[in-house]
Amino acid sequence: MKKISTLMVAVIVMATGSAHAQLSLFKKDPASPGFGKAVEQILGDFPYNYKHLTGDLVLQEGELWHYAPTVQIPGAQRCVIAHYHSGLDTTASYQGFMYSAEEFADAAKEYRRLFNQLKGCKLRMVDGSAYFLDGELDAPAEEKDFVVSLLKIQTADDRYKLFKVELEMLYKVDHFEININFITRKKDEDQRPDWWTEK
């Protein structure tokens, strides 16, 4: 009888461990392993204009130069870092071209999945404190040509005051595109020269 009891306890422990392992697998997104780590690297290098992530120059369009990043977002079709080289704007942005689909339902599902992934991403500071991305979902709808959900780092660090992560879903004639943009969003009057605003 003692042997049977011991055997039953062992089976229960193994079953519990197996169930726990399966739950752990579901918590991670098998479609994009390393997603959170890559996003954290991008968030952390934002105050430095992504200079530690900037690779080779791939395209130059006037004052806007495009570079291949050394850190790619897992699951992205391609990523690019854009640097502005002008007297008025020397900021940089990181963009991940994540997904395209012909069917709205497929694109909407991926859009929601990416939003949930982004909300789970964090920025760990030098002192060990962590700050998470947070924002509200702009729900996709078939009648909209585009939707944009904005997320921000919940920190008092002034360097992130104007920083935003945009998750956008755009309709392009015969398909939908989903992109993630890591940007500084300034007010229009702060981006234009004085003569534009007639000051």
C-alpha positions as YAML, in Angstrom:
chain: A
units: angstrom
residues:
- id: 1
  name: MET
  ca: [0.00, 0.00, 0.00]
- id: 2
  name: LYS
  ca: [2.86, 2.34, 0.83]
- id: 3
  name: LYS
  ca: [4.42, 1.70, -2.62]
- id: 4
  name: ILE
  ca: [1.12, 2.56, -4.36]
- id: 5
  name: SER
  ca: [0.78, 5.82, -2.35]
- id: 6
  name: THR
  ca: [4.35, 6.82, -3.20]
- id: 7
  name: LEU
  ca: [3.74, 6.02, -6.86]
- id: 8
  name: MET
  ca: [0.55, 8.11, -6.92]
- id: 9
  name: VAL
  ca: [2.33, 11.09, -5.34]
- id: 10
  name: ALA
  ca: [5.11, 10.81, -7.93]
- id: 11
  name: VAL
  ca: [2.58, 10.73, -10.78]
- id: 12
  name: ILE
  ca: [0.74, 13.80, -9.39]
- id: 13
  name: VAL
  ca: [4.02, 15.72, -9.03]
- id: 14
  name: MET
  ca: [5.04, 14.83, -12.60]
- id: 15
  name: ALA
  ca: [1.62, 15.81, -13.96]
- id: 16
  name: THR
  ca: [1.70, 19.13, -12.08]
- id: 17
  name: GLY
  ca: [5.20, 19.85, -13.36]
- id: 18
  name: SER
  ca: [4.16, 19.01, -16.91]
- id: 19
  name: ALA
  ca: [1.10, 21.29, -16.69]
- id: 20
  name: HIS
  ca: [3.25, 24.10, -15.26]
- id: 21
  name: ALA
  ca: [5.75, 23.69, -18.12]
- id: 22
  name: GLN
  ca: [2.93, 23.84, -20.68]
- id: 23
  name: LEU
  ca: [1.55, 27.01, -19.09]
- id: 24
  name: SER
  ca: [5.04, 28.56, -19.22]
- id: 25
  name: LEU
  ca: [5.22, 27.76, -22.90]
- id: 26
  name: PHE
  ca: [1.91, 29.50, -23.54]
- id: 27
  name: LYS
  ca: [3.06, 32.60, -21.65]
- id: 28
  name: LYS
  ca: [5.92, 33.02, -24.10]
- id: 29
  name: ASP
  ca: [5.01, 33.86, -27.67]
- id: 30
  name: PRO
  ca: [6.50, 31.12, -29.84]
- id: 31
  name: ALA
  ca: [5.95, 33.26, -32.96]
- id: 32
  name: SER
  ca: [8.50, 35.87, -31.84]
- id: 33
  name: PRO
  ca: [11.01, 34.62, -29.29]
- id: 34
  name: GLY
  ca: [13.30, 37.41, -28.07]
- id: 35
  name: PHE
  ca: [10.73, 40.11, -28.89]
- id: 36
  name: GLY
  ca: [10.84, 41.70, -25.42]
- id: 37
  name: LYS
  ca: [14.63, 41.71, -25.29]
- id: 38
  name: ALA
  ca: [14.92, 43.41, -28.70]
- id: 39
  name: VAL
  ca: [12.32, 46.05, -27.76]
- id: 40
  name: GLU
  ca: [14.15, 46.72, -24.49]
- id: 41
  name: GLN
  ca: [17.40, 47.31, -26.41]
- id: 42
  name: ILE
  ca: [15.63, 49.75, -28.74]
- id: 43
  name: LEU
  ca: [13.99, 51.59, -25.83]
- id: 44
  name: GLY
  ca: [17.29, 51.79, -23.97]
- id: 45
  name: ASP
  ca: [19.17, 53.28, -26.93]
- id: 46
  name: PHE
  ca: [16.53, 55.89, -27.75]
- id: 47
  name: PRO
  ca: [18.21, 58.66, -25.68]
- id: 48
  name: TYR
  ca: [21.35, 58.13, -27.79]
- id: 49
  name: ASN
  ca: [19.48, 58.45, -31.11]
- id: 50
  name: TYR
  ca: [19.95, 54.69, -31.63]
- id: 51
  name: LYS
  ca: [23.66, 55.22, -32.36]
- id: 52
  name: HIS
  ca: [24.60, 51.92, -30.68]
- id: 53
  name: LEU
  ca: [22.12, 50.06, -32.91]
- id: 54
  name: THR
  ca: [22.87, 51.85, -36.20]
- id: 55
  name: GLY
  ca: [24.46, 49.68, -38.87]
- id: 56
  name: ASP
  ca: [25.23, 50.32, -42.53]
- id: 57
  name: LEU
  ca: [23.71, 53.16, -44.55]
- id: 58
  name: VAL
  ca: [21.21, 51.66, -47.00]
- id: 59
  name: LEU
  ca: [19.44, 54.71, -48.47]
- id: 60
  name: GLN
  ca: [19.93, 58.47, -48.52]
- id: 61
  name: GLU
  ca: [17.00, 60.73, -49.41]
- id: 62
  name: GLY
  ca: [18.02, 64.36, -48.97]
- id: 63
  name: GLU
  ca: [18.17, 65.04, -45.22]
- id: 64
  name: LEU
  ca: [16.73, 61.64, -44.32]
- id: 65
  name: TRP
  ca: [19.21, 58.75, -44.14]
- id: 66
  name: HIS
  ca: [18.14, 55.13, -43.67]
- id: 67
  name: TYR
  ca: [20.35, 52.61, -41.86]
- id: 68
  name: ALA
  ca: [20.11, 48.88, -41.24]
- id: 69
  name: PRO
  ca: [19.82, 48.31, -37.47]
- id: 70
  name: THR
  ca: [22.11, 45.84, -35.74]
- id: 71
  name: VAL
  ca: [19.15, 44.72, -33.58]
- id: 72
  name: GLN
  ca: [16.11, 43.42, -35.45]
- id: 73
  name: ILE
  ca: [12.64, 42.93, -33.97]
- id: 74
  name: PRO
  ca: [11.93, 39.19, -34.12]
- id: 75
  name: GLY
  ca: [9.13, 38.44, -36.56]
- id: 76
  name: ALA
  ca: [9.64, 41.67, -38.55]
- id: 77
  name: GLN
  ca: [9.78, 41.55, -42.33]
- id: 78
  name: ARG
  ca: [12.43, 44.28, -42.14]
- id: 79
  name: CYS
  ca: [13.57, 47.08, -39.83]
- id: 80
  name: VAL
  ca: [15.14, 50.48, -40.47]
- id: 81
  name: ILE
  ca: [16.63, 53.34, -38.46]
- id: 82
  name: ALA
  ca: [16.03, 56.78, -39.99]
- id: 83
  name: HIS
  ca: [18.28, 59.71, -39.08]
- id: 84
  name: TYR
  ca: [17.41, 63.29, -39.97]
- id: 85
  name: HIS
  ca: [20.37, 65.45, -40.91]
- id: 86
  name: SER
  ca: [19.16, 69.04, -40.87]
- id: 87
  name: GLY
  ca: [19.54, 72.21, -38.85]
- id: 88
  name: LEU
  ca: [15.99, 71.85, -37.54]
- id: 89
  name: ASP
  ca: [15.87, 68.14, -36.87]
- id: 90
  name: THR
  ca: [18.61, 65.72, -35.85]
- id: 91
  name: THR
  ca: [16.33, 63.07, -34.32]
- id: 92
  name: ALA
  ca: [16.22, 59.43, -35.28]
- id: 93
  name: SER
  ca: [13.45, 56.86, -35.40]
- id: 94
  name: TYR
  ca: [13.31, 53.07, -35.47]
- id: 95
  name: GLN
  ca: [10.67, 51.34, -37.56]
- id: 96
  name: GLY
  ca: [9.78, 47.69, -37.79]
- id: 97
  name: PHE
  ca: [7.70, 46.56, -40.77]
- id: 98
  name: MET
  ca: [5.98, 43.70, -39.05]
- id: 99
  name: TYR
  ca: [3.23, 42.11, -41.10]
- id: 100
  name: SER
  ca: [1.09, 42.29, -44.22]
- id: 101
  name: ALA
  ca: [-2.09, 40.42, -45.12]
- id: 102
  name: GLU
  ca: [-4.90, 40.63, -47.64]
- id: 103
  name: GLU
  ca: [-7.64, 39.71, -45.15]
- id: 104
  name: PHE
  ca: [-8.77, 42.20, -42.50]
- id: 105
  name: ALA
  ca: [-9.40, 39.47, -39.92]
- id: 106
  name: ASP
  ca: [-5.82, 38.18, -40.20]
- id: 107
  name: ALA
  ca: [-4.34, 41.67, -39.92]
- id: 108
  name: ALA
  ca: [-6.59, 42.63, -36.99]
- id: 109
  name: LYS
  ca: [-5.61, 39.47, -35.10]
- id: 110
  name: GLU
  ca: [-1.88, 40.18, -35.58]
- id: 111
  name: TYR
  ca: [-2.37, 43.84, -34.65]
- id: 112
  name: ARG
  ca: [-3.95, 42.87, -31.32]
- id: 113
  name: ARG
  ca: [-1.27, 40.23, -30.69]
- id: 114
  name: LEU
  ca: [1.53, 42.75, -31.26]
- id: 115
  name: PHE
  ca: [-0.17, 45.31, -29.03]
- id: 116
  name: ASN
  ca: [-0.33, 42.78, -26.18]
- id: 117
  name: GLN
  ca: [3.32, 41.90, -26.74]
- id: 118
  name: LEU
  ca: [4.35, 45.55, -26.63]
- id: 119
  name: LYS
  ca: [2.41, 46.13, -23.40]
- id: 120
  name: GLY
  ca: [4.49, 43.38, -21.81]
- id: 121
  name: CYS
  ca: [7.77, 45.08, -22.76]
- id: 122
  name: LYS
  ca: [9.85, 46.98, -20.25]
- id: 123
  name: LEU
  ca: [12.88, 49.23, -19.95]
- id: 124
  name: ARG
  ca: [15.29, 48.28, -17.19]
- id: 125
  name: MET
  ca: [17.33, 51.16, -15.82]
- id: 126
  name: VAL
  ca: [20.90, 51.07, -14.50]
- id: 127
  name: ASP
  ca: [19.66, 51.04, -10.89]
- id: 128
  name: GLY
  ca: [17.62, 47.90, -11.59]
- id: 129
  name: SER
  ca: [14.21, 49.59, -11.70]
- id: 130
  name: ALA
  ca: [11.93, 48.63, -14.58]
- id: 131
  name: TYR
  ca: [9.35, 50.72, -16.46]
- id: 132
  name: PHE
  ca: [6.74, 49.20, -18.71]
- id: 133
  name: LEU
  ca: [5.22, 50.34, -21.98]
- id: 134
  name: ASP
  ca: [1.58, 51.25, -21.51]
- id: 135
  name: GLY
  ca: [-1.20, 52.62, -23.68]
- id: 136
  name: GLU
  ca: [-4.71, 52.09, -24.97]
- id: 137
  name: LEU
  ca: [-5.60, 49.89, -27.91]
- id: 138
  name: ASP
  ca: [-7.09, 51.75, -30.88]
- id: 139
  name: ALA
  ca: [-9.33, 48.90, -31.99]
- id: 140
  name: PRO
  ca: [-9.10, 47.96, -35.68]
- id: 141
  name: ALA
  ca: [-12.27, 48.29, -37.76]
- id: 142
  name: GLU
  ca: [-12.77, 47.33, -41.38]
- id: 143
  name: GLU
  ca: [-14.16, 50.76, -42.30]
- id: 144
  name: LYS
  ca: [-10.98, 52.55, -41.09]
- id: 145
  name: ASP
  ca: [-8.07, 53.11, -43.47]
- id: 146
  name: PHE
  ca: [-5.68, 53.19, -40.53]
- id: 147
  name: VAL
  ca: [-5.55, 52.77, -36.78]
- id: 148
  name: VAL
  ca: [-2.72, 53.77, -34.43]
- id: 149
  name: SER
  ca: [-2.24, 52.66, -30.84]
- id: 150
  name: LEU
  ca: [0.18, 54.78, -28.80]
- id: 151
  name: LEU
  ca: [2.29, 53.43, -25.97]
- id: 152
  name: LYS
  ca: [4.62, 55.32, -23.63]
- id: 153
  name: ILE
  ca: [7.25, 54.43, -21.07]
- id: 154
  name: GLN
  ca: [5.82, 55.14, -17.63]
- id: 155
  name: THR
  ca: [8.88, 56.94, -16.25]
- id: 156
  name: ALA
  ca: [9.65, 60.42, -14.93]
- id: 157
  name: ASP
  ca: [12.91, 60.42, -16.94]
- id: 158
  name: ASP
  ca: [12.71, 63.63, -19.04]
- id: 159
  name: ARG
  ca: [14.52, 61.96, -21.93]
- id: 160
  name: TYR
  ca: [11.35, 59.91, -22.59]
- id: 161
  name: LYS
  ca: [8.91, 62.81, -22.21]
- id: 162
  name: LEU
  ca: [8.17, 63.06, -25.96]
- id: 163
  name: PHE
  ca: [8.96, 59.44, -26.79]
- id: 164
  name: LYS
  ca: [6.21, 57.18, -28.13]
- id: 165
  name: VAL
  ca: [5.81, 53.75, -29.61]
- id: 166
  name: GLU
  ca: [3.22, 53.65, -32.37]
- id: 167
  name: LEU
  ca: [1.61, 50.42, -33.49]
- id: 168
  name: GLU
  ca: [-0.12, 51.19, -36.76]
- id: 169
  name: MET
  ca: [-2.30, 49.20, -39.12]
- id: 170
  name: LEU
  ca: [-2.70, 50.72, -42.58]
- id: 171
  name: TYR
  ca: [-4.85, 49.76, -45.55]
- id: 172
  name: LYS
  ca: [-2.87, 49.86, -48.81]
- id: 173
  name: VAL
  ca: [-5.20, 49.32, -51.83]
- id: 174
  name: ASP
  ca: [-5.22, 45.50, -51.71]
- id: 175
  name: HIS
  ca: [-3.66, 44.60, -48.36]
- id: 176
  name: PHE
  ca: [-3.12, 45.66, -44.76]
- id: 177
  name: GLU
  ca: [0.26, 46.55, -43.26]
- id: 178
  name: ILE
  ca: [1.28, 46.61, -39.61]
- id: 179
  name: ASN
  ca: [4.30, 48.61, -38.42]
- id: 180
  name: ILE
  ca: [5.88, 49.48, -35.08]
- id: 181
  name: ASN
  ca: [7.43, 52.97, -34.87]
- id: 182
  name: PHE
  ca: [9.73, 54.12, -32.06]
- id: 183
  name: ILE
  ca: [9.65, 57.90, -32.37]
- id: 184
  name: THR
  ca: [9.87, 61.31, -30.77]
- id: 185
  name: ARG
  ca: [6.59, 63.10, -31.40]
- id: 186
  name: LYS
  ca: [6.99, 66.85, -31.04]
- id: 187
  name: LYS
  ca: [4.30, 69.47, -31.43]
- id: 188
  name: ASP
  ca: [3.99, 70.81, -34.99]
- id: 189
  name: GLU
  ca: [5.11, 74.29, -33.93]
- id: 190
  name: ASP
  ca: [8.28, 72.81, -32.42]
- id: 191
  name: GLN
  ca: [9.18, 71.12, -35.72]
- id: 192
  name: ARG
  ca: [8.57, 74.07, -38.03]
- id: 193
  name: PRO
  ca: [10.74, 77.14, -38.58]
- id: 194
  name: ASP
  ca: [9.44, 80.49, -37.27]
- id: 195
  name: TRP
  ca: [8.40, 81.72, -40.73]
- id: 196
  name: TRP
  ca: [6.04, 78.70, -41.07]
- id: 197
  name: THR
  ca: [4.03, 79.69, -37.98]
- id: 198
  name: GLU
  ca: [4.34, 83.40, -38.85]
- id: 199
  name: LYS
  ca: [6.10, 84.30, -35.62]
...
